[in-house]
PDB file of C-alpha atoms in Angstrom:
ATOM      1  CA  UNK A  26     -20.144  19.518  -0.133  1.00 87.00           C
ATOM      2  CA  UNK A  27     -21.712  20.758  -3.019  1.00 89.00           C
ATOM      3  CA  UNK A  28     -19.068  21.580  -5.602  1.00 90.00           C
ATOM      4  CA  UNK A  29     -16.430  19.391  -4.014  1.00 96.00           C
ATOM      5  CA  UNK A  30     -14.923  16.362  -5.880  1.00 97.00           C
ATOM      6  CA  UNK A  31     -13.899  13.319  -4.264  1.00 97.00           C
ATOM      7  CA  UNK A  32     -12.639   9.881  -5.284  1.00 97.00           C
ATOM      8  CA  UNK A  33     -13.798   6.557  -3.715  1.00 97.00           C
ATOM      9  CA  UNK A  34     -11.697   3.654  -4.711  1.00 95.00           C
ATOM     10  CA  UNK A  35     -12.983   0.286  -3.564  1.00 91.00           C
ATOM     11  CA  UNK A  36     -16.712   0.397  -4.224  1.00 93.00           C
ATOM     12  CA  UNK A  37     -18.800  -2.731  -4.178  1.00 84.00           C
ATOM     13  CA  UNK A  38     -21.768  -3.802  -1.926  1.00 73.00           C
ATOM     14  CA  UNK A  39     -20.755  -2.332   1.518  1.00 89.00           C
ATOM     15  CA  UNK A  40     -18.667   0.451   2.902  1.00 93.00           C
ATOM     16  CA  UNK A  41     -17.619   1.847  -0.550  1.00 94.00           C
ATOM     17  CA  UNK A  42     -21.128   2.052  -1.643  1.00 94.00           C
ATOM     18  CA  UNK A  43     -22.242   3.756   1.452  1.00 95.00           C
ATOM     19  CA  UNK A  44     -19.368   6.245   1.168  1.00 96.00           C
ATOM     20  CA  UNK A  45     -20.452   7.011  -2.302  1.00 97.00           C
ATOM     21  CA  UNK A  46     -24.073   7.605  -1.668  1.00 96.00           C
ATOM     22  CA  UNK A  47     -23.430   9.657   1.486  1.00 97.00           C
ATOM     23  CA  UNK A  48     -20.978  11.976  -0.565  1.00 97.00           C
ATOM     24  CA  UNK A  49     -23.123  12.300  -3.508  1.00 97.00           C
ATOM     25  CA  UNK A  50     -26.370  12.607  -1.484  1.00 96.00           C
ATOM     26  CA  UNK A  51     -24.595  15.727   0.156  1.00 96.00           C
ATOM     27  CA  UNK A  52     -24.027  17.285  -3.397  1.00 96.00           C
ATOM     28  CA  UNK A  53     -20.289  16.174  -3.977  1.00 97.00           C
ATOM     29  CA  UNK A  54     -19.290  14.753  -7.278  1.00 97.00           C
ATOM     30  CA  UNK A  55     -17.853  11.362  -6.856  1.00 97.00           C
ATOM     31  CA  UNK A  56     -15.647   9.138  -9.076  1.00 97.00           C
ATOM     32  CA  UNK A  57     -16.679   5.828  -7.856  1.00 96.00           C
ATOM     33  CA  UNK A  58     -13.945   3.109  -8.602  1.00 96.00           C
ATOM     34  CA  UNK A  59     -14.642  -0.813  -8.737  1.00 94.00           C
ATOM     35  CA  UNK A  60     -12.804  -3.548 -10.261  1.00 91.00           C
ATOM     36  CA  UNK A  61     -15.823  -5.021 -11.954  1.00 91.00           C
ATOM     37  CA  UNK A  62     -18.826  -2.965 -13.772  1.00 92.00           C
ATOM     38  CA  UNK A  63     -21.334  -4.919 -11.739  1.00 90.00           C
ATOM     39  CA  UNK A  64     -19.964  -3.710  -8.537  1.00 90.00           C
ATOM     40  CA  UNK A  65     -21.111  -0.085  -9.924  1.00 93.00           C
ATOM     41  CA  UNK A  66     -24.419  -1.012 -11.047  1.00 92.00           C
ATOM     42  CA  UNK A  67     -26.327  -0.444  -7.889  1.00 92.00           C
ATOM     43  CA  UNK A  68     -24.674   3.046  -7.105  1.00 94.00           C
ATOM     44  CA  UNK A  69     -25.130   4.173 -10.839  1.00 94.00           C
ATOM     45  CA  UNK A  70     -28.809   3.222 -10.667  1.00 94.00           C
ATOM     46  CA  UNK A  71     -29.485   5.006  -7.733  1.00 94.00           C
ATOM     47  CA  UNK A  72     -27.443   7.969  -8.693  1.00 95.00           C
ATOM     48  CA  UNK A  73     -29.837   8.322 -11.771  1.00 95.00           C
ATOM     49  CA  UNK A  74     -32.804   8.300  -9.588  1.00 95.00           C
ATOM     50  CA  UNK A  75     -31.583  10.713  -7.200  1.00 95.00           C
ATOM     51  CA  UNK A  76     -29.695  12.885  -9.547  1.00 95.00           C
ATOM     52  CA  UNK A  77     -26.311  12.441  -8.011  1.00 96.00           C
ATOM     53  CA  UNK A  78     -23.188  13.421  -9.655  1.00 96.00           C
ATOM     54  CA  UNK A  79     -21.118  10.251 -10.396  1.00 95.00           C
ATOM     55  CA  UNK A  80     -18.496   9.337 -12.535  1.00 95.00           C
ATOM     56  CA  UNK A  81     -17.940   5.453 -12.530  1.00 95.00           C
ATOM     57  CA  UNK A  82     -14.660   4.096 -13.414  1.00 96.00           C
ATOM     58  CA  UNK A  83     -13.867   0.173 -13.825  1.00 96.00           C
ATOM     59  CA  UNK A  84     -10.303  -0.535 -13.392  1.00 94.00           C
ATOM     60  CA  UNK A  85      -7.743  -2.873 -11.271  1.00 92.00           C
ATOM     61  CA  UNK A  86      -5.839  -0.107  -9.128  1.00 92.00           C
ATOM     62  CA  UNK A  87      -3.090  -2.660  -8.262  1.00 89.00           C
ATOM     63  CA  UNK A  88      -1.980  -1.867 -12.087  1.00 91.00           C
ATOM     64  CA  UNK A  89      -0.250   1.223 -12.768  1.00 93.00           C
ATOM     65  CA  UNK A  90      -1.741   1.729 -16.083  1.00 95.00           C
ATOM     66  CA  UNK A  91      -5.227   1.566 -14.532  1.00 95.00           C
ATOM     67  CA  UNK A  92      -4.233   4.242 -11.963  1.00 95.00           C
ATOM     68  CA  UNK A  93      -2.910   6.355 -14.637  1.00 95.00           C
ATOM     69  CA  UNK A  94      -5.910   5.984 -16.586  1.00 94.00           C
ATOM     70  CA  UNK A  95      -7.965   6.973 -13.157  1.00 95.00           C
ATOM     71  CA  UNK A  96      -6.079  10.071 -12.827  1.00 94.00           C
ATOM     72  CA  UNK A  97      -6.706  11.117 -16.484  1.00 93.00           C
ATOM     73  CA  UNK A  98     -10.285  10.539 -15.819  1.00 92.00           C
ATOM     74  CA  UNK A  99     -10.628  12.730 -12.719  1.00 93.00           C
ATOM     75  CA  UNK A 100      -8.792  15.590 -14.293  1.00 91.00           C
ATOM     76  CA  UNK A 101     -10.863  15.707 -17.490  1.00 90.00           C
ATOM     77  CA  UNK A 102     -14.287  14.839 -16.318  1.00 89.00           C
ATOM     78  CA  UNK A 103     -14.502  15.570 -12.718  1.00 91.00           C
ATOM     79  CA  UNK A 104     -12.325  18.498 -11.972  1.00 89.00           C
ATOM     80  CA  UNK A 105      -9.957  19.674  -9.150  1.00 95.00           C
ATOM     81  CA  UNK A 106      -9.861  16.945  -6.551  1.00 96.00           C
ATOM     82  CA  UNK A 107     -10.721  17.656  -2.969  1.00 97.00           C
ATOM     83  CA  UNK A 108     -10.140  14.131  -1.511  1.00 97.00           C
ATOM     84  CA  UNK A 109     -10.033  10.509  -1.586  1.00 97.00           C
ATOM     85  CA  UNK A 110     -11.320   7.688   0.468  1.00 97.00           C
ATOM     86  CA  UNK A 111      -8.966   4.595  -0.350  1.00 96.00           C
ATOM     87  CA  UNK A 112     -10.703   1.457   0.801  1.00 90.00           C
ATOM     88  CA  UNK A 113      -9.438  -1.283  -1.218  1.00 87.00           C
ATOM     89  CA  UNK A 114      -8.577  -4.624   0.270  1.00 83.00           C
ATOM     90  CA  UNK A 115     -10.221  -7.920   1.402  1.00 81.00           C
ATOM     91  CA  UNK A 116     -10.195 -10.377   4.113  1.00 80.00           C
ATOM     92  CA  UNK A 117      -7.547 -13.181   3.595  1.00 79.00           C
ATOM     93  CA  UNK A 118      -8.461 -16.544   4.577  1.00 78.00           C
ATOM     94  CA  UNK A 119      -6.033 -19.035   6.265  1.00 80.00           C
ATOM     95  CA  UNK A 120      -4.688 -20.279   9.468  1.00 84.00           C
ATOM     96  CA  UNK A 121      -4.142 -17.160  11.972  1.00 88.00           C
ATOM     97  CA  UNK A 122      -0.763 -18.615  13.195  1.00 92.00           C
ATOM     98  CA  UNK A 123       2.680 -17.377  11.467  1.00 92.00           C
ATOM     99  CA  UNK A 124       4.208 -20.775  11.404  1.00 94.00           C
ATOM    100  CA  UNK A 125       1.141 -22.040   9.345  1.00 93.00           C
ATOM    101  CA  UNK A 126       0.935 -19.165   6.822  1.00 92.00           C
ATOM    102  CA  UNK A 127       1.700 -20.137   3.430  1.00 92.00           C
ATOM    103  CA  UNK A 128       3.837 -18.073   1.042  1.00 93.00           C
ATOM    104  CA  UNK A 129       0.757 -17.264  -1.253  1.00 91.00           C
ATOM    105  CA  UNK A 130      -1.462 -16.211   1.983  1.00 91.00           C
ATOM    106  CA  UNK A 131       1.479 -13.953   2.952  1.00 92.00           C
ATOM    107  CA  UNK A 132       1.800 -12.262  -0.442  1.00 92.00           C
ATOM    108  CA  UNK A 133      -1.864 -12.334  -1.211  1.00 90.00           C
ATOM    109  CA  UNK A 134      -2.583 -10.322   2.081  1.00 90.00           C
ATOM    110  CA  UNK A 135       0.046  -7.550   1.588  1.00 92.00           C
ATOM    111  CA  UNK A 136      -0.576  -7.238  -1.987  1.00 91.00           C
ATOM    112  CA  UNK A 137      -4.364  -7.169  -1.861  1.00 89.00           C
ATOM    113  CA  UNK A 138      -4.534  -4.601   0.990  1.00 91.00           C
ATOM    114  CA  UNK A 139      -1.675  -2.315   0.379  1.00 94.00           C
ATOM    115  CA  UNK A 140      -0.396  -2.390  -3.278  1.00 93.00           C
ATOM    116  CA  UNK A 141      -3.404  -0.501  -4.665  1.00 92.00           C
ATOM    117  CA  UNK A 142      -3.608   2.217  -1.890  1.00 94.00           C
ATOM    118  CA  UNK A 143       0.188   2.646  -2.478  1.00 95.00           C
ATOM    119  CA  UNK A 144      -0.493   3.353  -6.350  1.00 95.00           C
ATOM    120  CA  UNK A 145      -3.627   5.503  -5.884  1.00 96.00           C
ATOM    121  CA  UNK A 146      -2.180   7.320  -3.010  1.00 96.00           C
ATOM    122  CA  UNK A 147       1.145   8.183  -4.947  1.00 96.00           C
ATOM    123  CA  UNK A 148      -1.242   9.089  -8.076  1.00 96.00           C
ATOM    124  CA  UNK A 149      -3.468  11.529  -6.355  1.00 96.00           C
ATOM    125  CA  UNK A 150      -1.194  13.281  -3.819  1.00 97.00           C
ATOM    126  CA  UNK A 151       0.249  15.412  -6.342  1.00 96.00           C
ATOM    127  CA  UNK A 152      -3.250  16.436  -7.461  1.00 96.00           C
ATOM    128  CA  UNK A 153      -3.888  17.767  -3.893  1.00 97.00           C
ATOM    129  CA  UNK A 154      -0.242  19.287  -3.555  1.00 97.00           C
ATOM    130  CA  UNK A 155      -1.178  21.495  -6.548  1.00 95.00           C
ATOM    131  CA  UNK A 156      -3.972  22.870  -4.754  1.00 95.00           C
ATOM    132  CA  UNK A 157      -2.328  23.017  -1.119  1.00 96.00           C
ATOM    133  CA  UNK A 158      -5.062  21.355   0.407  1.00 96.00           C
ATOM    134  CA  UNK A 159      -6.980  18.206   0.511  1.00 97.00           C
ATOM    135  CA  UNK A 160      -7.839  15.262   2.643  1.00 98.00           C
ATOM    136  CA  UNK A 161      -7.087  11.370   2.530  1.00 98.00           C
ATOM    137  CA  UNK A 162      -8.875   8.902   4.324  1.00 98.00           C
ATOM    138  CA  UNK A 163      -7.234   5.205   4.292  1.00 98.00           C
ATOM    139  CA  UNK A 164      -9.659   2.363   5.729  1.00 96.00           C
ATOM    140  CA  UNK A 165      -7.860   0.196   7.994  1.00 95.00           C
ATOM    141  CA  UNK A 166      -9.638  -2.370  10.547  1.00 93.00           C
ATOM    142  CA  UNK A 167     -10.499  -2.049  14.089  1.00 91.00           C
ATOM    143  CA  UNK A 168      -8.030  -3.711  16.577  1.00 91.00           C
ATOM    144  CA  UNK A 169      -9.973  -6.494  17.341  1.00 88.00           C
ATOM    145  CA  UNK A 170     -10.903  -7.219  13.533  1.00 88.00           C
ATOM    146  CA  UNK A 171      -7.130  -6.902  12.778  1.00 88.00           C
ATOM    147  CA  UNK A 172      -6.039  -9.350  15.567  1.00 89.00           C
ATOM    148  CA  UNK A 173      -8.473 -12.109  14.682  1.00 86.00           C
ATOM    149  CA  UNK A 174      -7.181 -12.456  11.132  1.00 84.00           C
ATOM    150  CA  UNK A 175      -4.678 -13.903   8.901  1.00 89.00           C
ATOM    151  CA  UNK A 176      -1.118 -12.724   9.886  1.00 93.00           C
ATOM    152  CA  UNK A 177      -0.555 -11.083   6.312  1.00 93.00           C
ATOM    153  CA  UNK A 178      -4.066  -9.228   6.734  1.00 92.00           C
ATOM    154  CA  UNK A 179      -3.194  -8.108  10.316  1.00 93.00           C
ATOM    155  CA  UNK A 180       0.215  -6.781   9.333  1.00 94.00           C
ATOM    156  CA  UNK A 181      -1.281  -4.939   6.177  1.00 94.00           C
ATOM    157  CA  UNK A 182      -4.195  -3.079   7.996  1.00 95.00           C
ATOM    158  CA  UNK A 183      -1.602  -2.382  10.741  1.00 95.00           C
ATOM    159  CA  UNK A 184       0.631  -0.721   8.293  1.00 95.00           C
ATOM    160  CA  UNK A 185      -1.943   1.274   7.120  1.00 96.00           C
ATOM    161  CA  UNK A 186      -2.379   3.039  10.350  1.00 96.00           C
ATOM    162  CA  UNK A 187       1.497   3.567  10.563  1.00 96.00           C
ATOM    163  CA  UNK A 188       1.302   4.860   6.771  1.00 97.00           C
ATOM    164  CA  UNK A 189      -1.474   7.458   7.765  1.00 98.00           C
ATOM    165  CA  UNK A 190       0.635   8.787  10.552  1.00 97.00           C
ATOM    166  CA  UNK A 191       3.660   9.316   8.323  1.00 98.00           C
ATOM    167  CA  UNK A 192       1.770  10.931   5.329  1.00 98.00           C
ATOM    168  CA  UNK A 193       0.007  13.158   7.885  1.00 98.00           C
ATOM    169  CA  UNK A 194       3.424  14.383   8.833  1.00 98.00           C
ATOM    170  CA  UNK A 195       5.036  14.152   5.434  1.00 98.00           C
ATOM    171  CA  UNK A 196       2.279  16.372   3.613  1.00 98.00           C
ATOM    172  CA  UNK A 197       1.175  18.759   6.327  1.00 98.00           C
ATOM    173  CA  UNK A 198       3.341  21.445   4.606  1.00 97.00           C
ATOM    174  CA  UNK A 199       1.101  21.122   1.652  1.00 97.00           C
ATOM    175  CA  UNK A 200      -2.108  21.634   3.494  1.00 97.00           C
ATOM    176  CA  UNK A 201      -3.246  17.945   3.010  1.00 98.00           C
ATOM    177  CA  UNK A 202      -4.560  15.952   5.899  1.00 98.00           C
ATOM    178  CA  UNK A 203      -4.555  12.134   6.208  1.00 98.00           C
ATOM    179  CA  UNK A 204      -6.631  10.234   8.419  1.00 98.00           C
ATOM    180  CA  UNK A 205      -7.660   6.514   9.116  1.00 98.00           C
ATOM    181  CA  UNK A 206     -10.896   4.868   9.821  1.00 97.00           C
ATOM    182  CA  UNK A 207     -11.018   1.617  11.539  1.00 96.00           C
ATOM    183  CA  UNK A 208     -14.203  -0.237  11.047  1.00 93.00           C
ATOM    184  CA  UNK A 209     -15.307  -3.209  13.095  1.00 88.00           C
ATOM    185  CA  UNK A 210     -16.993  -6.078  11.282  1.00 81.00           C
ATOM    186  CA  UNK A 211     -19.348  -4.758   8.927  1.00 79.00           C
ATOM    187  CA  UNK A 212     -22.230  -5.812   6.906  1.00 75.00           C
ATOM    188  CA  UNK A 213     -21.738  -6.145   2.963  1.00 76.00           C
ATOM    189  CA  UNK A 214     -25.172  -6.024   1.792  1.00 78.00           C
ATOM    190  CA  UNK A 215     -26.612  -2.516   2.159  1.00 85.00           C
ATOM    191  CA  UNK A 216     -30.651  -2.758   2.170  1.00 84.00           C
ATOM    192  CA  UNK A 217     -30.948   0.500   0.423  1.00 87.00           C
ATOM    193  CA  UNK A 218     -28.528   3.297  -0.813  1.00 91.00           C
ATOM    194  CA  UNK A 219     -30.349   5.950   0.602  1.00 90.00           C
ATOM    195  CA  UNK A 220     -28.473   7.462   3.613  1.00 89.00           C
ATOM    196  CA  UNK A 221     -30.611   6.397   6.847  1.00 87.00           C
ATOM    197  CA  UNK A 222     -31.265   8.955   9.527  1.00 86.00           C
ATOM    198  CA  UNK A 223     -28.562   8.845  12.103  1.00 84.00           C
ATOM    199  CA  UNK A 224     -30.615  10.308  14.934  1.00 84.00           C
ATOM    200  CA  UNK A 225     -31.178   8.029  17.831  1.00 80.00           C
ATOM    201  CA  UNK A 226     -28.852   5.540  19.954  1.00 79.00           C
ATOM    202  CA  UNK A 227     -27.516   2.352  19.062  1.00 80.00           C
ATOM    203  CA  UNK A 228     -26.848  -0.193  21.554  1.00 80.00           C
ATOM    204  CA  UNK A 229     -23.270  -0.959  22.177  1.00 83.00           C
ATOM    205  CA  UNK A 230     -23.070  -4.924  21.722  1.00 79.00           C
ATOM    206  CA  UNK A 231     -20.674  -6.593  20.153  1.00 74.00           C
ATOM    207  CA  UNK A 232     -22.932  -8.899  17.935  1.00 69.00           C
ATOM    208  CA  UNK A 233     -24.235  -5.631  16.433  1.00 67.00           C
ATOM    209  CA  UNK A 234     -20.961  -5.362  14.522  1.00 65.00           C
ATOM    210  CA  UNK A 235     -20.468  -1.914  12.563  1.00 69.00           C
ATOM    211  CA  UNK A 236     -22.914  -0.451  10.398  1.00 85.00           C
ATOM    212  CA  UNK A 237     -21.365   0.562   6.828  1.00 91.00           C
ATOM    213  CA  UNK A 238     -23.115   3.892   7.272  1.00 92.00           C
ATOM    214  CA  UNK A 239     -21.451   4.620  10.619  1.00 92.00           C
ATOM    215  CA  UNK A 240     -18.131   4.457   9.074  1.00 93.00           C
ATOM    216  CA  UNK A 241     -19.160   6.061   6.120  1.00 95.00           C
ATOM    217  CA  UNK A 242     -20.370   9.063   8.033  1.00 95.00           C
ATOM    218  CA  UNK A 243     -16.940   9.204   9.609  1.00 97.00           C
ATOM    219  CA  UNK A 244     -14.954   9.148   6.368  1.00 97.00           C
ATOM    220  CA  UNK A 245     -17.420  11.983   5.157  1.00 97.00           C
ATOM    221  CA  UNK A 246     -16.742  13.938   8.216  1.00 97.00           C
ATOM    222  CA  UNK A 247     -12.811  13.730   7.702  1.00 98.00           C
ATOM    223  CA  UNK A 248     -13.169  14.434   4.060  1.00 98.00           C
ATOM    224  CA  UNK A 249     -15.201  17.485   4.395  1.00 96.00           C
ATOM    225  CA  UNK A 250     -14.321  20.893   6.089  1.00 94.00           C
ATOM    226  CA  UNK A 251     -16.063  19.735   9.353  1.00 94.00           C
ATOM    227  CA  UNK A 252     -12.979  17.842   9.965  1.00 96.00           C
ATOM    228  CA  UNK A 253     -10.489  20.462   8.803  1.00 96.00           C
ATOM    229  CA  UNK A 254      -8.598  20.311  11.996  1.00 97.00           C
ATOM    230  CA  UNK A 255      -8.123  16.623  12.053  1.00 98.00           C
ATOM    231  CA  UNK A 256      -4.880  14.881  10.808  1.00 98.00           C
ATOM    232  CA  UNK A 257      -2.702  11.951  11.757  1.00 98.00           C
ATOM    233  CA  UNK A 258      -5.348  10.255  13.624  1.00 98.00           C
ATOM    234  CA  UNK A 259      -6.744   6.581  13.335  1.00 97.00           C
ATOM    235  CA  UNK A 260     -10.147   6.524  14.428  1.00 97.00           C
ATOM    236  CA  UNK A 261     -12.042   3.291  15.413  1.00 95.00           C
ATOM    237  CA  UNK A 262     -15.782   3.013  14.552  1.00 93.00           C
ATOM    238  CA  UNK A 263     -16.673  -0.287  16.268  1.00 89.00           C
ATOM    239  CA  UNK A 264     -18.966   0.747  19.192  1.00 87.00           C
ATOM    240  CA  UNK A 265     -16.267   0.055  21.509  1.00 88.00           C
ATOM    241  CA  UNK A 266     -15.711  -3.535  20.476  1.00 85.00           C
ATOM    242  CA  UNK A 267     -12.059  -3.273  20.586  1.00 86.00           C
ATOM    243  CA  UNK A 268     -12.177  -2.103  24.043  1.00 87.00           C
ATOM    244  CA  UNK A 269     -12.974  -5.482  25.094  1.00 86.00           C
ATOM    245  CA  UNK A 270     -15.684  -3.534  27.429  1.00 86.00           C
ATOM    246  CA  UNK A 271     -18.749  -5.299  28.919  1.00 87.00           C
ATOM    247  CA  UNK A 272     -21.971  -4.683  27.029  1.00 83.00           C
ATOM    248  CA  UNK A 273     -24.607  -2.410  28.499  1.00 81.00           C
ATOM    249  CA  UNK A 274     -26.969  -4.122  31.075  1.00 78.00           C
ATOM    250  CA  UNK A 275     -30.621  -4.402  29.694  1.00 73.00           C
ATOM    251  CA  UNK A 276     -33.022  -1.781  31.448  1.00 69.00           C
ATOM    252  CA  UNK A 277     -35.314  -3.577  33.470  1.00 65.00           C
TER     253      UNK A 277
END
């Protein structure tokens, strides 16, 4: 990925940081975006140690003025954009039943999980259209995670899957690929920002959850040239958790 430029929106302690670290460790320039500067501190520190090419950006991507400022930063400081990972959003607490959902929970769920992706997507797609190439990856959630959440969270994350397929169709003539990654329940505290060795099997157990690095590797694959023939896909990365299948029988 040396020489490529990617935007990662939603950097914090979990998946956003893993995606940033993985892309940067593979030689890409990464514009890492977070709402608060402290959310970027760990990846910035690791970047200085490892010699990564990082461009930190602090802003609220649900606000149009911050998104405009982000695009100016990308164009001026990073160079031609090759793709973006948009994983802004958060879990919304509240009753899971629709008739018990408050107006505040409904509005917060949709705004928190859709507004920033809409505004950033609207801003960066023209940059990719100019180049007649590029890749956009949206982060939704695996079926079982969506269904277990608040109604507004479920609707918003499910909407991202449909949005992915629509964008893939609409922007195909411009050479732009759009895919979604659907992680299961993930850890949000990475013990290290050095990407781990992915060799060896993992037990397909529901209690294991989804490692942020597992989802990050799929994002990297879809952003890069290895995934150049994949578009319009919504790929679960949850070890089969959403299949409701039986877990492996322990070896005797």
